[in-house]
């Protein structure tokens, strides 16, 4: 077994499945640099025409919100139902608005 | 502090019981994390070691088309290993450490890959039966409570059905061939059938991890339930192409709406797990050799990236 293992950094992979759609997170992989990460992402995540474009991002560059902050971040939206159009009841005569 | 842990634990149990998904940064009990790391990494190792018995036949495939298909199948297995290592890493482990555990023999992988692939018909039997059993095990995992594992399994399952069909198609073709080819197909079924049934793990009464994993929605069906489904699915498929199931006790049971089948040789099962299968030693040696032979490539890639970064 190798003692001084050279550990390639971790990259998060995002794939655009077709033109007109956004890139979507599909998983991660290890690669020594960005170019190799694109090549590996092609082999690992698009063997069956799952994509037309790939983003790779060093995993350590991603800042994620913490589950413990989710109340503070997302709960305020709960009591603002008037943001949704269905909050406003229209007279039957008005079909579309 | 203990009270908080207790509270978190109760919240977690209720959340999982409601069939909701756990994501990497969510709080989870240590035992849940440990059991997932163990299961996902063993699963990943199985995909990687699983490349070996089939890889041996790539250069000996009987036609260019079969060769291209087998190559694509084995490449898929590598991909499956990588999806799974990626899912395991979301739990805070390092892939290099998981791989080290495989190479040192500390980590387990599916025992089925410790059987040899002797003839071309074995490639048919492996795809049909081994991948068939794997699908049976994996489909319920697409709904497992841990998000990254469930998503990886969804990708894997989509790809596995090609594997199973290509195996069955090899068997079909052989069964349309000469007597020698038919014998070869039957011999492969005879050797792979029982080990394939063992893939579902020990009988429910003996299974170590089952009940807790059921509660955590990591496991959805018991080993014996899935094994029964495998038998019921395979029998008509074998019959259809003229293969005979190698089990004298096999018969349809109208009352239970399934087949009764013979007793599995559990001594053999535990013996192979303990390291005494025909190929245990060879598989680990091959993996270690591939890893060691690839070391200069990994080092060179890092050196190249460092050099390029220094120049920019």
Coordinates of N, CA and C in Angstrom, one line a residue, chain B residues 132-266:
Chain B
X132 N -29.0 -9.0 -11.9 CA -30.5 -9.1 -11.6 C -30.7 -9.1 -10.0
X133 N -29.9 -9.8 -9.3 CA -30.0 -9.8 -7.8 C -29.7 -8.4 -7.3
X134 N -28.6 -7.7 -7.9 CA -28.2 -6.4 -7.5 C -29.4 -5.4 -7.7
X135 N -30.1 -5.5 -8.8 CA -31.2 -4.6 -9.1 C -32.3 -4.8 -8.0
X136 N -32.6 -6.1 -7.7 CA -33.6 -6.4 -6.7 C -33.3 -5.8 -5.4
X137 N -32.0 -5.8 -5.0 CA -31.5 -5.2 -3.8 C -31.5 -3.6 -3.8
X138 N -31.2 -3.1 -5.0 CA -31.0 -1.7 -5.2 C -32.2 -0.8 -5.4
X139 N -33.2 -1.4 -6.1 CA -34.4 -0.6 -6.4 C -35.0 0.0 -5.1
X140 N -35.2 -0.8 -4.0 CA -35.7 -0.2 -2.8 C -34.8 0.9 -2.2
X141 N -33.5 0.8 -2.5 CA -32.5 1.8 -1.9 C -32.7 3.2 -2.6
X142 N -33.3 3.2 -3.7 CA -33.6 4.5 -4.4 C -34.5 5.4 -3.5
X143 N -35.2 4.7 -2.5 CA -36.1 5.5 -1.6 C -35.5 5.5 -0.2
X144 N -34.2 5.2 -0.1 CA -33.6 5.2 1.2 C -33.6 6.6 1.9
X145 N -33.5 6.6 3.2 CA -33.7 7.9 3.9 C -32.5 8.9 3.7
X146 N -31.4 8.4 3.3 CA -30.2 9.3 3.1 C -30.2 9.8 1.6
X147 N -30.4 11.1 1.5 CA -30.6 11.7 0.1 C -29.5 11.3 -0.9
X148 N -28.2 11.6 -0.6 CA -27.1 11.3 -1.5 C -27.1 9.8 -1.9
X149 N -27.3 8.9 -1.0 CA -27.3 7.5 -1.3 C -28.5 7.2 -2.3
X150 N -29.7 7.7 -1.9 CA -30.9 7.4 -2.7 C -30.6 8.0 -4.2
X151 N -30.0 9.1 -4.3 CA -29.8 9.7 -5.6 C -28.8 8.9 -6.4
X152 N -27.8 8.4 -5.7 CA -26.8 7.6 -6.4 C -27.4 6.3 -6.9
X153 N -28.3 5.7 -6.0 CA -28.9 4.5 -6.4 C -29.9 4.6 -7.6
X154 N -30.5 5.8 -7.7 CA -31.4 6.0 -8.8 C -30.6 6.0 -10.1
X155 N -29.4 6.6 -10.1 CA -28.6 6.6 -11.3 C -28.2 5.2 -11.6
X156 N -27.7 4.4 -10.6 CA -27.2 3.1 -10.7 C -28.3 2.2 -11.3
X157 N -29.5 2.3 -10.8 CA -30.6 1.4 -11.2 C -31.0 1.6 -12.7
X158 N -31.0 2.9 -13.1 CA -31.3 3.2 -14.5 C -30.3 2.5 -15.4
X159 N -29.0 2.4 -15.0 CA -28.0 1.8 -15.8 C -28.0 0.2 -15.7
X160 N -28.4 -0.3 -14.5 CA -28.2 -1.7 -14.3 C -29.1 -2.5 -15.2
X161 N -30.2 -2.0 -15.7 CA -31.1 -2.9 -16.4 C -30.5 -3.2 -17.8
X162 N -29.7 -2.3 -18.3 CA -28.9 -2.7 -19.5 C -28.0 -3.9 -19.2
X163 N -27.4 -3.9 -18.0 CA -26.5 -5.0 -17.6 C -27.2 -6.3 -17.6
X164 N -28.4 -6.3 -17.0 CA -29.1 -7.5 -16.8 C -29.5 -8.1 -18.2
X165 N -30.0 -7.2 -19.0 CA -30.5 -7.6 -20.4 C -29.4 -8.1 -21.2
X166 N -28.2 -7.4 -21.2 CA -27.1 -7.9 -22.0 C -26.7 -9.3 -21.5
X167 N -26.7 -9.6 -20.2 CA -26.4 -10.9 -19.7 C -27.4 -12.0 -20.2
X168 N -28.7 -11.6 -20.1 CA -29.7 -12.6 -20.5 C -29.6 -12.8 -22.0
X169 N -29.2 -11.8 -22.8 CA -29.1 -11.9 -24.2 C -28.0 -12.9 -24.6
X170 N -26.9 -12.8 -23.8 CA -25.8 -13.8 -24.1 C -26.3 -15.2 -23.8
X171 N -27.0 -15.4 -22.7 CA -27.6 -16.8 -22.4 C -28.5 -17.2 -23.5
X172 N -29.4 -16.3 -24.0 CA -30.4 -16.6 -25.1 C -29.6 -17.1 -26.3
X173 N -28.6 -16.3 -26.7 CA -27.9 -16.7 -27.9 C -27.2 -18.0 -27.8
X174 N -26.6 -18.3 -26.6 CA -26.0 -19.6 -26.4 C -27.0 -20.7 -26.5
X175 N -28.2 -20.5 -26.0 CA -29.2 -21.5 -25.9 C -29.8 -21.8 -27.3
X176 N -29.5 -20.9 -28.3 CA -29.9 -21.2 -29.6 C -28.8 -21.8 -30.4
X177 N -27.7 -22.1 -29.8 CA -26.5 -22.6 -30.5 C -26.4 -24.1 -30.5
X178 N -25.1 -24.5 -30.5 CA -24.8 -26.0 -30.6 C -25.0 -26.6 -29.2
X179 N -25.0 -27.9 -29.1 CA -25.1 -28.6 -27.8 C -24.0 -28.2 -26.9
X180 N -22.8 -28.0 -27.4 CA -21.7 -27.6 -26.5 C -22.0 -26.2 -25.9
X181 N -22.6 -25.3 -26.7 CA -22.9 -23.9 -26.2 C -24.0 -24.0 -25.2
X182 N -25.0 -24.8 -25.5 CA -26.1 -25.0 -24.5 C -25.6 -25.5 -23.2
X183 N -24.7 -26.5 -23.3 CA -24.1 -27.1 -22.0 C -23.3 -26.0 -21.3
X184 N -22.7 -25.2 -22.0 CA -21.9 -24.1 -21.4 C -22.8 -23.1 -20.6
X185 N -23.9 -22.8 -21.2 CA -24.9 -21.9 -20.6 C -25.4 -22.5 -19.3
X186 N -25.8 -23.8 -19.5 CA -26.4 -24.5 -18.3 C -25.4 -24.6 -17.2
X187 N -24.1 -24.9 -17.5 CA -23.1 -25.0 -16.5 C -22.9 -23.7 -15.8
X188 N -22.9 -22.6 -16.5 CA -22.8 -21.3 -15.9 C -23.9 -21.0 -14.9
X189 N -25.2 -21.4 -15.3 CA -26.3 -21.2 -14.4 C -26.1 -22.0 -13.2
X190 N -25.7 -23.3 -13.4 CA -25.5 -24.2 -12.3 C -24.5 -23.6 -11.2
X191 N -23.5 -23.0 -11.7 CA -22.5 -22.5 -10.8 C -22.9 -21.2 -10.2
X192 N -23.6 -20.3 -10.9 CA -23.9 -19.0 -10.4 C -25.2 -18.8 -9.6
X193 N -26.1 -19.8 -9.8 CA -27.4 -19.7 -9.2 C -27.4 -19.5 -7.7
X194 N -26.7 -20.5 -7.0 CA -26.8 -20.4 -5.5 C -26.0 -19.2 -5.0
X195 N -24.8 -19.0 -5.5 CA -24.1 -17.8 -5.0 C -25.0 -16.5 -5.2
X196 N -25.7 -16.4 -6.3 CA -26.6 -15.3 -6.6 C -27.7 -15.1 -5.5
X197 N -28.2 -16.3 -5.1 CA -29.2 -16.2 -4.0 C -28.6 -15.8 -2.7
X198 N -27.3 -16.1 -2.5 CA -26.6 -15.8 -1.3 C -26.4 -14.2 -1.2
X199 N -26.5 -13.6 -2.4 CA -26.2 -12.1 -2.4 C -27.2 -11.3 -1.6
X200 N -28.4 -11.9 -1.3 CA -29.4 -11.2 -0.4 C -29.0 -11.3 1.0
X201 N -27.9 -12.0 1.4 CA -27.5 -12.0 2.7 C -28.2 -13.1 3.5
X202 N -27.8 -13.2 4.8 CA -28.3 -14.3 5.7 C -29.8 -14.3 5.8
X203 N -30.3 -15.4 6.2 CA -31.7 -15.5 6.4 C -32.2 -14.4 7.5
X204 N -33.4 -14.0 7.4 CA -33.9 -12.9 8.3 C -33.6 -13.2 9.7
X205 N -33.7 -14.4 10.2 CA -33.5 -14.7 11.6 C -32.0 -14.5 12.0
X206 N -31.1 -14.5 11.0 CA -29.7 -14.4 11.3 C -29.1 -13.1 11.0
X207 N -29.8 -12.2 10.4 CA -29.3 -11.0 9.8 C -28.9 -10.0 11.0
X208 N -27.7 -9.4 10.9 CA -27.2 -8.6 12.0 C -27.8 -7.2 12.0
X209 N -27.9 -6.6 10.8 CA -28.1 -5.2 10.7 C -29.6 -4.8 10.3
X210 N -30.4 -5.9 10.1 CA -31.7 -5.7 9.5 C -32.7 -4.7 10.2
X211 N -33.0 -5.0 11.5 CA -34.1 -4.4 12.1 C -33.9 -2.9 12.3
X212 N -32.7 -2.5 12.7 CA -32.4 -1.0 12.9 C -32.5 -0.3 11.5
X213 N -31.9 -1.0 10.5 CA -31.9 -0.4 9.2 C -33.3 -0.2 8.6
X214 N -34.2 -1.1 9.0 CA -35.6 -1.0 8.5 C -36.2 0.2 9.2
X215 N -35.9 0.4 10.5 CA -36.5 1.6 11.2 C -36.0 2.9 10.6
X216 N -34.7 2.9 10.2 CA -34.1 4.1 9.6 C -34.4 4.2 8.1
X217 N -35.2 3.4 7.6 CA -35.6 3.5 6.1 C -34.3 3.4 5.2
X218 N -33.3 2.6 5.7 CA -32.2 2.3 4.8 C -32.5 1.1 4.1
X219 N -33.2 0.2 4.8 CA -33.6 -1.1 4.2 C -35.2 -1.1 4.2
X220 N -35.7 -1.6 3.1 CA -37.2 -1.6 3.0 C -37.8 -3.0 3.0
X221 N -37.0 -3.9 2.6 CA -37.6 -5.3 2.5 C -36.5 -6.2 3.1
X222 N -37.0 -7.3 3.7 CA -36.1 -8.2 4.3 C -35.3 -9.1 3.3
X223 N -34.2 -9.6 3.7 CA -33.4 -10.4 2.8 C -34.2 -11.6 2.2
X224 N -35.0 -12.2 3.0 CA -35.7 -13.4 2.5 C -36.8 -13.0 1.5
X225 N -37.5 -11.8 1.8 CA -38.5 -11.3 0.8 C -37.9 -11.1 -0.5
X226 N -36.7 -10.4 -0.6 CA -36.1 -10.1 -1.8 C -35.6 -11.3 -2.5
X227 N -35.1 -12.3 -1.7 CA -34.6 -13.6 -2.3 C -35.8 -14.3 -3.0
X228 N -36.9 -14.3 -2.3 CA -38.1 -14.9 -2.9 C -38.5 -14.3 -4.2
X229 N -38.4 -13.0 -4.3 CA -38.7 -12.3 -5.5 C -37.8 -12.7 -6.6
X230 N -36.5 -12.8 -6.3 CA -35.5 -13.2 -7.2 C -35.8 -14.5 -7.8
X231 N -36.1 -15.5 -7.0 CA -36.5 -16.8 -7.4 C -37.7 -16.8 -8.4
X232 N -38.7 -16.1 -7.9 CA -39.9 -16.0 -8.7 C -39.7 -15.3 -10.1
X233 N -38.8 -14.4 -10.1 CA -38.6 -13.6 -11.3 C -37.7 -14.5 -12.3
X234 N -36.8 -15.3 -11.7 CA -35.8 -16.0 -12.6 C -36.3 -17.2 -13.2
X235 N -37.1 -18.0 -12.4 CA -37.6 -19.3 -12.9 C -38.2 -19.2 -14.3
X236 N -39.2 -18.3 -14.5 CA -39.8 -18.3 -15.9 C -38.8 -17.8 -17.0
X237 N -37.9 -17.0 -16.6 CA -36.8 -16.5 -17.6 C -36.0 -17.7 -18.0
X238 N -35.6 -18.5 -17.1 CA -34.8 -19.7 -17.4 C -35.5 -20.7 -18.3
X239 N -36.8 -20.9 -17.9 CA -37.6 -21.8 -18.6 C -37.8 -21.4 -20.0
X240 N -38.0 -20.1 -20.2 CA -38.3 -19.5 -21.5 C -37.2 -19.8 -22.6
X241 N -35.9 -19.9 -22.1 CA -34.9 -20.2 -23.0 C -34.3 -21.6 -22.9
X242 N -35.0 -22.4 -22.1 CA -34.7 -23.8 -22.1 C -33.6 -24.2 -21.1
X243 N -33.4 -23.3 -20.1 CA -32.4 -23.7 -19.1 C -33.1 -24.4 -17.9
X244 N -32.4 -25.3 -17.2 CA -33.0 -26.0 -16.1 C -32.4 -25.4 -14.8
X245 N -33.3 -25.1 -13.9 CA -32.9 -24.5 -12.6 C -32.2 -25.6 -11.8
X246 N -31.0 -25.3 -11.3 CA -30.2 -26.4 -10.6 C -30.7 -26.6 -9.1
X247 N -32.0 -26.8 -8.9 CA -32.5 -27.0 -7.6 C -33.6 -28.0 -7.6
X248 N -33.3 -29.3 -7.2 CA -34.3 -30.3 -7.2 C -35.6 -30.1 -6.4
X249 N -35.4 -29.2 -5.4 CA -36.5 -28.9 -4.5 C -37.4 -27.7 -4.9
X250 N -37.1 -27.2 -6.1 CA -37.8 -26.0 -6.6 C -39.2 -26.4 -7.1
X251 N -40.2 -25.9 -6.5 CA -41.6 -26.1 -7.1 C -42.5 -25.0 -6.8
X252 N -43.5 -24.8 -7.6 CA -44.5 -23.7 -7.4 C -45.4 -24.0 -6.3
X253 N -45.6 -23.1 -5.4 CA -46.5 -23.3 -4.2 C -47.7 -22.4 -4.4
X254 N -48.8 -23.0 -4.8 CA -50.0 -22.2 -5.2 C -50.4 -21.4 -4.0
X255 N -50.4 -22.0 -2.8 CA -50.9 -21.3 -1.6 C -50.2 -20.0 -1.3
X256 N -48.8 -20.0 -1.4 CA -48.1 -18.8 -1.1 C -47.9 -17.9 -2.4
X257 N -48.3 -18.4 -3.5 CA -48.2 -17.7 -4.8 C -46.7 -17.4 -5.1
X258 N -45.9 -18.3 -4.7 CA -44.4 -18.2 -5.1 C -43.8 -19.6 -5.1
X259 N -42.5 -19.6 -5.4 CA -41.8 -20.9 -5.5 C -41.3 -21.3 -4.1
X260 N -41.3 -22.6 -3.8 CA -40.5 -23.1 -2.7 C -39.2 -23.5 -3.3
X261 N -38.1 -23.3 -2.6 CA -36.8 -23.7 -3.1 C -36.0 -24.3 -2.1
X262 N -34.9 -24.9 -2.5 CA -34.0 -25.7 -1.6 C -33.2 -24.8 -0.6
X263 N -32.6 -25.5 0.3 CA -31.8 -24.9 1.4 C -30.5 -24.3 0.8
X264 N -30.2 -23.1 1.2 CA -28.9 -22.5 0.7 C -27.8 -23.1 1.6
X265 N -26.6 -23.3 1.0 CA -25.5 -23.8 1.8 C -24.8 -22.7 2.5
X266 N -25.3 -22.4 3.7 CA -24.8 -21.2 4.5 C -23.3 -21.4 4.9

